[in-house]
mmCIF file of C-alpha atoms and ligand atoms in Angstrom:
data_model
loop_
_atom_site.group_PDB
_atom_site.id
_atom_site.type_symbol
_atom_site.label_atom_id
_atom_site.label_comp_id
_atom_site.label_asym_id
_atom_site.label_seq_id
_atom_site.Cartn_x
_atom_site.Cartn_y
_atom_site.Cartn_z
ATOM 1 C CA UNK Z 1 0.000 0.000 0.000
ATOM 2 C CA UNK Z 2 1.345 3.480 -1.099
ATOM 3 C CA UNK Z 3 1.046 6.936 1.589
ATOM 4 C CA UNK Z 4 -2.946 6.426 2.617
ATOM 5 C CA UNK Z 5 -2.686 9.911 4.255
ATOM 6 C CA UNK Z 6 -0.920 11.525 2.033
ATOM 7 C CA UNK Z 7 -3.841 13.667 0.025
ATOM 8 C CA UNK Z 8 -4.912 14.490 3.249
ATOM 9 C CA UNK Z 9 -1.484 15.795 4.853
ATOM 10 C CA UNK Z 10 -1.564 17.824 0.885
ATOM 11 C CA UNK Z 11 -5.223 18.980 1.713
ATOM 12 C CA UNK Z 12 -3.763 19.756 5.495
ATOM 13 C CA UNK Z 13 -1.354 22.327 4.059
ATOM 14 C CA UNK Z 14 -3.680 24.400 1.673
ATOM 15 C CA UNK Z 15 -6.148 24.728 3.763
ATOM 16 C CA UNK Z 16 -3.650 25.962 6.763
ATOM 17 C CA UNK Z 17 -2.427 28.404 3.928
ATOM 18 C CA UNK Z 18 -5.859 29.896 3.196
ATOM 19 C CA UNK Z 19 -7.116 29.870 6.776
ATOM 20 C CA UNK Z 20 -3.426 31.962 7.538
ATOM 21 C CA UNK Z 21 -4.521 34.568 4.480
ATOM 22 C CA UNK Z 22 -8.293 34.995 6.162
ATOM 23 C CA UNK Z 23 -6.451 35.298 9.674
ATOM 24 C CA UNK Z 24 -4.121 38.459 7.887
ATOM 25 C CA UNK Z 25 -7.024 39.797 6.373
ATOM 26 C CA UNK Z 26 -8.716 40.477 9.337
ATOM 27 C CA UNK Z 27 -6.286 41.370 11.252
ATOM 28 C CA UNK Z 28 -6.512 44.358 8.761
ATOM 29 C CA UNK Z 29 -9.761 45.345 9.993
ATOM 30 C CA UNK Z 30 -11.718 45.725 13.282
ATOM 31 C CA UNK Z 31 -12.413 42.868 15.340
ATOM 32 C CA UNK Z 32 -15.171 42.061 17.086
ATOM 33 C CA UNK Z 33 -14.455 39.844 20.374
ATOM 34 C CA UNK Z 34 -16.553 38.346 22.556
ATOM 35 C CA UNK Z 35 -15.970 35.613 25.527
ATOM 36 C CA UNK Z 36 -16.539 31.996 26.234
ATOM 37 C CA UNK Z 37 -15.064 30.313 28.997
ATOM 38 C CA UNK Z 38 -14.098 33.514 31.152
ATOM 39 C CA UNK Z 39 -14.092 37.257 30.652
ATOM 40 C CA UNK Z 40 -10.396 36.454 29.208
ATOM 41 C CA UNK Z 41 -11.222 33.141 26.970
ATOM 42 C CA UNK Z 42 -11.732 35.422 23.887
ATOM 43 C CA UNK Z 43 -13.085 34.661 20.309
ATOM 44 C CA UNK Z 44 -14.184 36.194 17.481
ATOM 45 C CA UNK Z 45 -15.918 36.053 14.391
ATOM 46 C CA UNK Z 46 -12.808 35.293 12.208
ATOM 47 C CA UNK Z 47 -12.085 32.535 14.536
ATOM 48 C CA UNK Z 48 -16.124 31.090 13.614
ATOM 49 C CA UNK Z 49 -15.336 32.327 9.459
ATOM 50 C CA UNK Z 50 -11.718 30.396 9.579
ATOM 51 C CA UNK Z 51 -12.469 27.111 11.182
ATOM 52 C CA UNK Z 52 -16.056 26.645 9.079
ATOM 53 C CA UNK Z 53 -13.439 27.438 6.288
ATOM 54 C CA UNK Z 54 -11.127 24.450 7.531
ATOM 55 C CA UNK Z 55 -13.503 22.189 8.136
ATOM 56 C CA UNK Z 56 -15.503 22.580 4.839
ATOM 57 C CA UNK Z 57 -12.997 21.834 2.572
ATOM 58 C CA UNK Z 58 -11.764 19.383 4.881
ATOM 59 C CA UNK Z 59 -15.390 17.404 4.795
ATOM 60 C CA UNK Z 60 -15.904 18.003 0.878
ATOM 61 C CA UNK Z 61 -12.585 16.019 0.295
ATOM 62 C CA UNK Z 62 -13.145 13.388 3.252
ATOM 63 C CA UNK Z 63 -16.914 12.716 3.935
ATOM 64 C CA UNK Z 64 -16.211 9.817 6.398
ATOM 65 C CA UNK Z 65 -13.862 11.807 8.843
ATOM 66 C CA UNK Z 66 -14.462 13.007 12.014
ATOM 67 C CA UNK Z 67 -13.678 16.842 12.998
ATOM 68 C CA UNK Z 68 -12.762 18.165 16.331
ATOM 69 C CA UNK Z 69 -12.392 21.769 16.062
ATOM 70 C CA UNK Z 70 -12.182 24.601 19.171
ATOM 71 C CA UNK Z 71 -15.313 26.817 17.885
ATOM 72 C CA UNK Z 72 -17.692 23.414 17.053
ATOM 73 C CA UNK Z 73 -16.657 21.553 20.293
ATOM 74 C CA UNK Z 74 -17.879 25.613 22.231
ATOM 75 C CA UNK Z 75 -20.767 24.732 20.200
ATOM 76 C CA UNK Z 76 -21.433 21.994 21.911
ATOM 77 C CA UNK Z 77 -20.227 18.962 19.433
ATOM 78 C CA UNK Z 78 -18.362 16.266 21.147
ATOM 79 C CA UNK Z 79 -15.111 15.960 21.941
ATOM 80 C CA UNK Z 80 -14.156 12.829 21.460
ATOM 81 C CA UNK Z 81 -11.488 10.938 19.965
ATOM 82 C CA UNK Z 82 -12.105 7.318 18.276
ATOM 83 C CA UNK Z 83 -10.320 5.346 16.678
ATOM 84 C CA UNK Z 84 -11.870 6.707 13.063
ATOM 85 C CA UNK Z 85 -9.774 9.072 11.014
ATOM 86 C CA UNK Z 86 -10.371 12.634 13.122
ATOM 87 C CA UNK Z 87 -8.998 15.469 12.194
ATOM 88 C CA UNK Z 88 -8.043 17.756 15.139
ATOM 89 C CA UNK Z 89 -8.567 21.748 14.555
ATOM 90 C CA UNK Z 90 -7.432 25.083 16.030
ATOM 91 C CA UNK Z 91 -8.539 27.537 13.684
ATOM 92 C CA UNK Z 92 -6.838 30.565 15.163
ATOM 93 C CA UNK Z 93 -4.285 29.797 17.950
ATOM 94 C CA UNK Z 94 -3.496 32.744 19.819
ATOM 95 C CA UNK Z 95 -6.769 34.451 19.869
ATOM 96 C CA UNK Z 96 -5.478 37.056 22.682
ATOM 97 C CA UNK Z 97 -2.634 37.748 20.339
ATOM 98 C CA UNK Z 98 -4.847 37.977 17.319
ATOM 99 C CA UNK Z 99 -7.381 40.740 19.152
ATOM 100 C CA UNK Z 100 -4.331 42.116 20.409
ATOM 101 C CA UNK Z 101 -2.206 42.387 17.474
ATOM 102 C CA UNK Z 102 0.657 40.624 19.035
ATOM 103 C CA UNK Z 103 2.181 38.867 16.104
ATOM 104 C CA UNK Z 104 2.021 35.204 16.642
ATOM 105 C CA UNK Z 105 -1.033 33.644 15.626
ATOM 106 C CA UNK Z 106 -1.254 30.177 14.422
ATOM 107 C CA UNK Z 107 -3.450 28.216 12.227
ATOM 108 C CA UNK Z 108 -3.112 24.357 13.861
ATOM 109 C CA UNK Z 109 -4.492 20.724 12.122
ATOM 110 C CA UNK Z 110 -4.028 17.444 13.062
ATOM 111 C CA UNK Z 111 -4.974 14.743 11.938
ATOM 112 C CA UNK Z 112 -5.353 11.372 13.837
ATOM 113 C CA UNK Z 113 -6.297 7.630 13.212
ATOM 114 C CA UNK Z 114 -6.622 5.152 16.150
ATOM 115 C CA UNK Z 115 -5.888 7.580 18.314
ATOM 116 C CA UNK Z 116 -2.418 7.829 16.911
ATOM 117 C CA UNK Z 117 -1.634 10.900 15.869
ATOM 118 C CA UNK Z 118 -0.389 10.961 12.029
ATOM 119 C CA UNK Z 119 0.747 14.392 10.798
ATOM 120 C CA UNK Z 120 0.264 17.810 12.246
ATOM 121 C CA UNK Z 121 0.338 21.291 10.430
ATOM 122 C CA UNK Z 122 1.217 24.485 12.281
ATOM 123 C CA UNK Z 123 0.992 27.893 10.112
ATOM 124 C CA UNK Z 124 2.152 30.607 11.611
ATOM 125 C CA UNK Z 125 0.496 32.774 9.666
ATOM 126 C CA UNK Z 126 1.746 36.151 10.741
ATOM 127 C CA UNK Z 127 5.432 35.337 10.551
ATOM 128 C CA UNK Z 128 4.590 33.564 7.457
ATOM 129 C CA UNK Z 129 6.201 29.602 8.268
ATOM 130 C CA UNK Z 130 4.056 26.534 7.895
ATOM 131 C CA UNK Z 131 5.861 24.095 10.302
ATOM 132 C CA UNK Z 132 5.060 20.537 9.471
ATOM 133 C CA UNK Z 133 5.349 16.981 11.149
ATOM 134 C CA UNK Z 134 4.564 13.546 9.850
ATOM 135 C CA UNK Z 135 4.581 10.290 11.504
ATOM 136 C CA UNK Z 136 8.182 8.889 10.837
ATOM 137 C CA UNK Z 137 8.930 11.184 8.377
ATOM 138 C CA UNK Z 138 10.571 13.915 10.220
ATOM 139 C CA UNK Z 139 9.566 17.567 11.189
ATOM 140 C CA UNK Z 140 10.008 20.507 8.775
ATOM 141 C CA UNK Z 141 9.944 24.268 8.633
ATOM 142 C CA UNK Z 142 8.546 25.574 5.263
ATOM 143 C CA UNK Z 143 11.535 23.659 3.411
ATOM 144 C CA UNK Z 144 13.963 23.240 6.028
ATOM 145 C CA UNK Z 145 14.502 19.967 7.966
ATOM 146 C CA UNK Z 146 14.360 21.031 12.046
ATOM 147 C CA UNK Z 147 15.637 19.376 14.943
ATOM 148 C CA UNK Z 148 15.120 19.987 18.929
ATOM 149 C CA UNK Z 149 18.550 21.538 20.654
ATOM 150 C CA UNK Z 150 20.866 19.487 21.989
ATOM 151 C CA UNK Z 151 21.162 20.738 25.463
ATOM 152 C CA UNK Z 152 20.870 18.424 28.467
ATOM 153 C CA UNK Z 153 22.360 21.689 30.940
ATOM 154 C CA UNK Z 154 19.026 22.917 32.285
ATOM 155 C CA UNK Z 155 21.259 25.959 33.594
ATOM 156 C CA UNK Z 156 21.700 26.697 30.019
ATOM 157 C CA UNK Z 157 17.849 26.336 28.579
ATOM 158 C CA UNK Z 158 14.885 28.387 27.952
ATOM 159 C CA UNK Z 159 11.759 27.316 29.152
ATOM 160 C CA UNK Z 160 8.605 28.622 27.992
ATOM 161 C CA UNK Z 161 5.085 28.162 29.390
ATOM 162 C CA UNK Z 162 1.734 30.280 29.827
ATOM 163 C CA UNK Z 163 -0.781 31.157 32.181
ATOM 164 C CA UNK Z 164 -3.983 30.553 30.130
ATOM 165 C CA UNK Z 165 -7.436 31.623 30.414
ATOM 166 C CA UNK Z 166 -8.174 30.505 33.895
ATOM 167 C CA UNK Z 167 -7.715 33.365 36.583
ATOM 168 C CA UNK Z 168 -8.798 31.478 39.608
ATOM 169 C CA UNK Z 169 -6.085 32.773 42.635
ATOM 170 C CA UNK Z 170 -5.576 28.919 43.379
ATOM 171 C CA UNK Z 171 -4.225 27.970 39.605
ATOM 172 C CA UNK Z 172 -2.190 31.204 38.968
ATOM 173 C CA UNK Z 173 -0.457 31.117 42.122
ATOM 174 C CA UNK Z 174 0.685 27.509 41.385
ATOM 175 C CA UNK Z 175 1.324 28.866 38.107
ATOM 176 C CA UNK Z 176 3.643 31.496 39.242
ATOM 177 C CA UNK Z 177 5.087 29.257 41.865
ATOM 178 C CA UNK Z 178 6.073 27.024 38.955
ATOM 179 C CA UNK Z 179 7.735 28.998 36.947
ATOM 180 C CA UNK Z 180 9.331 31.138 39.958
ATOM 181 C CA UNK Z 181 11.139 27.544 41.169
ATOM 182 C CA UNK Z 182 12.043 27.043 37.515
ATOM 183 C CA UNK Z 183 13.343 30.429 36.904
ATOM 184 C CA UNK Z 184 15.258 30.143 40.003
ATOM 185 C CA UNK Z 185 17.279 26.899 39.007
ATOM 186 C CA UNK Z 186 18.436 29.355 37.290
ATOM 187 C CA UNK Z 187 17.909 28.928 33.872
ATOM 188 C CA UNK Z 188 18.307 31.015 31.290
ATOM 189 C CA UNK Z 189 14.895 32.409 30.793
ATOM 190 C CA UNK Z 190 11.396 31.820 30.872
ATOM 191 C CA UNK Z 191 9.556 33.366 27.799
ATOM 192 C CA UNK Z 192 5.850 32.436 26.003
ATOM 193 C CA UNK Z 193 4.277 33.443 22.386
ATOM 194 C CA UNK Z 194 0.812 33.045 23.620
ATOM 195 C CA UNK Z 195 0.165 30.366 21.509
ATOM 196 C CA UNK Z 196 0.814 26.722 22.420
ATOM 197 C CA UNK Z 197 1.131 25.533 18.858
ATOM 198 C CA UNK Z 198 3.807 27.900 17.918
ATOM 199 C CA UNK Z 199 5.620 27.397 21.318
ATOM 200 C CA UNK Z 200 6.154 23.751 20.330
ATOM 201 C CA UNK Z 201 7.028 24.949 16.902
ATOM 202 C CA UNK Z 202 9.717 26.398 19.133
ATOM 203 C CA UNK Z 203 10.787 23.576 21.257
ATOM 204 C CA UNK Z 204 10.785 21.170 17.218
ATOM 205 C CA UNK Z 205 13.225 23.841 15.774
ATOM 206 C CA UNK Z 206 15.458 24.374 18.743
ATOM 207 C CA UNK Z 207 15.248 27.758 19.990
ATOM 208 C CA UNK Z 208 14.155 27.029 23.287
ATOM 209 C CA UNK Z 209 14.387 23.332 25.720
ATOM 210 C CA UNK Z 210 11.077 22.972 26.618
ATOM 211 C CA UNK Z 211 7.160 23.882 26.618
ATOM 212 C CA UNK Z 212 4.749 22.974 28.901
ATOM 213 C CA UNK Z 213 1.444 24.070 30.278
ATOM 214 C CA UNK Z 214 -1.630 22.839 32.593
ATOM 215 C CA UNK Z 215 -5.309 23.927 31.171
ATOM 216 C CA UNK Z 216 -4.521 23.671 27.359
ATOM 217 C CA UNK Z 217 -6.820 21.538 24.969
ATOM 218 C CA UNK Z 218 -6.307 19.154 22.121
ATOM 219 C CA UNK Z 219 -6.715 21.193 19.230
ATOM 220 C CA UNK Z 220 -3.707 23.700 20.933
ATOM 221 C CA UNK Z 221 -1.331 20.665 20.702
ATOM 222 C CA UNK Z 222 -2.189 17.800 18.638
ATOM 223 C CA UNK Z 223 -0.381 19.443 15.404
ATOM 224 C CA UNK Z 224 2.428 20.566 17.713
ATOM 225 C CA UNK Z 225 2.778 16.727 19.458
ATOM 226 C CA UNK Z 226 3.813 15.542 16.008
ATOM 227 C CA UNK Z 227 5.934 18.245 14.811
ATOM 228 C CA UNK Z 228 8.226 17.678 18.100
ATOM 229 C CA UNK Z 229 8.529 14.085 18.178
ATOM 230 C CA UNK Z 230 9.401 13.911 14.651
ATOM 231 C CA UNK Z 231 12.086 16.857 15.402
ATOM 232 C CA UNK Z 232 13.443 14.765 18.217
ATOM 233 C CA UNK Z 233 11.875 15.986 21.052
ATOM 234 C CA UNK Z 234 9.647 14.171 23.853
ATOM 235 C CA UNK Z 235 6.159 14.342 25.217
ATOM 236 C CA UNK Z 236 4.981 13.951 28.877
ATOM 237 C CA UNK Z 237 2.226 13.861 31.156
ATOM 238 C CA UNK Z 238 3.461 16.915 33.464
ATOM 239 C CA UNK Z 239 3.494 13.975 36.302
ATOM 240 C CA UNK Z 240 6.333 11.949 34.031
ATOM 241 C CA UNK Z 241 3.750 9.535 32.779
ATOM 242 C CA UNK Z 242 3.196 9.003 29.258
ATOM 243 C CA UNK Z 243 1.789 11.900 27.508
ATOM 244 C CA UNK Z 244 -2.412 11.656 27.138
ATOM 245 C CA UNK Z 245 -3.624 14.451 24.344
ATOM 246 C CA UNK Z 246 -7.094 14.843 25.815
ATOM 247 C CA UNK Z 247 -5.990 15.269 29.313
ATOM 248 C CA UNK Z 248 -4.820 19.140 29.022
ATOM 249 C CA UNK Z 249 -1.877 18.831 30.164
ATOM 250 C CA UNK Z 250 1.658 18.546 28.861
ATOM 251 C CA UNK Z 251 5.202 18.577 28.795
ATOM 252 C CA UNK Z 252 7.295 19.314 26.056
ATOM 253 C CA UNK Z 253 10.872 19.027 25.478
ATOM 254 C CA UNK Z 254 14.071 18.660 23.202
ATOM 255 C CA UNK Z 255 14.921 15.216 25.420
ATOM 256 C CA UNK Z 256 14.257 13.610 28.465
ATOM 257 C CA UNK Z 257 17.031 14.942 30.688
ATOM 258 C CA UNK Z 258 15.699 17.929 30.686
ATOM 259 C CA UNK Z 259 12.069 17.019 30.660
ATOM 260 C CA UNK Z 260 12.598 15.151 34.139
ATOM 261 C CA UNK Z 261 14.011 18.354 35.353
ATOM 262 C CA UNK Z 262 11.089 20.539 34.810
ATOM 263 C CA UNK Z 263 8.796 18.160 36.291
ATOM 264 C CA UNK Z 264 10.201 18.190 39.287
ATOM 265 C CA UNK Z 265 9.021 21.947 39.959
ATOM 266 C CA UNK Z 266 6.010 21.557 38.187
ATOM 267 C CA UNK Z 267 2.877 22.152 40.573
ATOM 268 C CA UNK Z 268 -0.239 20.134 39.503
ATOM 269 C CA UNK Z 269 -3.504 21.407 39.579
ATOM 270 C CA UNK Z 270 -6.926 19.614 38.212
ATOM 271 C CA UNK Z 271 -8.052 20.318 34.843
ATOM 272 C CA UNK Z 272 -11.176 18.539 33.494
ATOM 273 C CA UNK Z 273 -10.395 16.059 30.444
ATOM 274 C CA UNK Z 274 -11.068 17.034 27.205
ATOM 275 C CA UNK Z 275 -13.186 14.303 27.003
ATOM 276 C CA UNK Z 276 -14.904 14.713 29.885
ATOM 277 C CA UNK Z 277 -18.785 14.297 29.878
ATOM 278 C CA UNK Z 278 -20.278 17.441 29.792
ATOM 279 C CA UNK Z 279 -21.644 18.730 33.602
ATOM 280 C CA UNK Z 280 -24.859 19.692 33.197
ATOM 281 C CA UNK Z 281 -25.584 23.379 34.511
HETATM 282 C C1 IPD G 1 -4.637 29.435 23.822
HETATM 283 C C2 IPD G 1 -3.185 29.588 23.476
HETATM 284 C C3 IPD G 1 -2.374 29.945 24.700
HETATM 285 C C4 IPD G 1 -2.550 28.944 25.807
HETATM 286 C C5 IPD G 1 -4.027 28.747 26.131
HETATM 287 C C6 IPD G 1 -4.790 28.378 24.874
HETATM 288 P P1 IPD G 1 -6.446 29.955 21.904
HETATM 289 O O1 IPD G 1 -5.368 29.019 22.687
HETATM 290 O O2 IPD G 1 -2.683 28.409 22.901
HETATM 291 O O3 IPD G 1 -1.016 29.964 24.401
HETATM 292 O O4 IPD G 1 -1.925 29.423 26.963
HETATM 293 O O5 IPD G 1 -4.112 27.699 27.091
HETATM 294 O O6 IPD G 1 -6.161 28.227 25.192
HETATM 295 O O7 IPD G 1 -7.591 30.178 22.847
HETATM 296 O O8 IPD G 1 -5.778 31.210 21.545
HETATM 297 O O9 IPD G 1 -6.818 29.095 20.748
HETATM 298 CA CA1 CA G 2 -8.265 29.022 19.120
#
């Protein structure tokens, strides 16, 4: 049998191409933001346009699939992964940067089949580089081959994580407390691009150690999973255990060394599953 996924990894990288244009477009203009989560859980109507954009062409070339995208599973769709080819969507990652004009945005689609994920496409659509990742086949940006950093010396890493969209005293102090230990190892700095797809991007190509964060969801860093482990890097349950992309909650680094090292300052706190039944209000 030839590449079975290989139109769709093709279809994967148009549509992240035109979803990136739409994302610049409106940038251009005003933006209209409203809330979901929490006063600071922000979307807007480009983030709606650009993921019915996705997902559309997406369906019209693979009828059978399954879609998991940010805006449909606010919608109420499931969330759900199975073992049937799913395809796993961030339309606009970054959303605070996007509103903002902070320039990092990221277009982010995976794409997954028995639970294994296959290939994932990050576009950093601002910046202009379409990072890539397929299973086996090594992690790319635009043309270029990338590989995680070779540094095991946590003393001479840069660590990046983020706060999220959760402002509840308990989770941000053990938020700051977190990075404050891992600051204080010292290493040499702590940054964050406000969006989780491009901050693995980040940990694939080797210009920082390691990313990690508590409170993210699946479509933040399914694309981003593959793109470091086919650049070298590894991917961890922030408790060392084996890393579980509905349980929102990761670690990712360039190796294990200094993976382990992070961990041990990392302060848990609960997030509910991504696949999680729904509570009922
Ligand atoms: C957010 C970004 C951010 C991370 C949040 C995510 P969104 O995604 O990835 O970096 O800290 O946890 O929710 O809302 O901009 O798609
Ligand atoms: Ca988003």
């Amino acid at each position: 049998m030839g590449d079975p996924w290989l139109s769709a990894y093709d279809a994967a990288l148009r549509v992240a191409r035109k979803a990136g244009a739409v994302i610049r477009d409106a940038g251009e203009k005003e933006i209209k933001v409203c809330t979901k989560s929490s006063t600071v859980d922000l979307v807007t109507k480009t983030d709606e346009r650009v993921e019915k954009i996705i997902i559309g062409a997406l369906r019209e070339q693979f009828p059978d699939h399954c879609f998991i995208g940010e805006e449909s599973v606010a919608k109420g769709e499931p969330c759900i992964l199975t073992d049937k080819p799913t395809w796993i969507i961030d339309p606009v990652d970054g959303t605070t940067n996007f509103v903002h004009g902070f320039p990092f945005v990221a277009v982010s689609i995976a794409f997954a089949v028995n639970k294994e994920l296959e290939f994932g496409v990050v576009y950093s659509c601002l910046e202009n580089k379409m990072y890539r990742g397929r299973n086996g086949k090594g992690a790319f940006c635009d043309d270029e081959k990338i590989e995680v950093s070779d540094v095991k010396d946590i003393h001479k890493s840069i660590i990046i994580s983020e706060h999220g969209t959760d402002r509840s005293c308990e989770k941000v102090e053990k938020i700051f407390s977190t990075m404050k230990k891992i600051l204080c190892i010292p290493v040499h700095g702590l940054r964050g691009s406000g969006t989780a797809a491009t901050n693995m991007c980040l940990v694939a190509c080797g210009a920082v150690e390691a990313f990690f964060e508590i409170g993210i969801h699946c479509w933040d860093i399914a694309a981003g999973a593959v793109i470091v482990k086919e650049a070298g890097g590894v991917l961890l349950d922030v408790n060392g255990g084996p890393f579980d992309l509905m349980s929102r909650r990761m670690v990712s680094a360039n190796n294990m060394v200094i993976a382990e090292r992070i961990i041990k300052e990392i302060e848990i706190f609960p997030a509910d599953r991504d696949d999680a039944p729904i509570k009922k209000k």
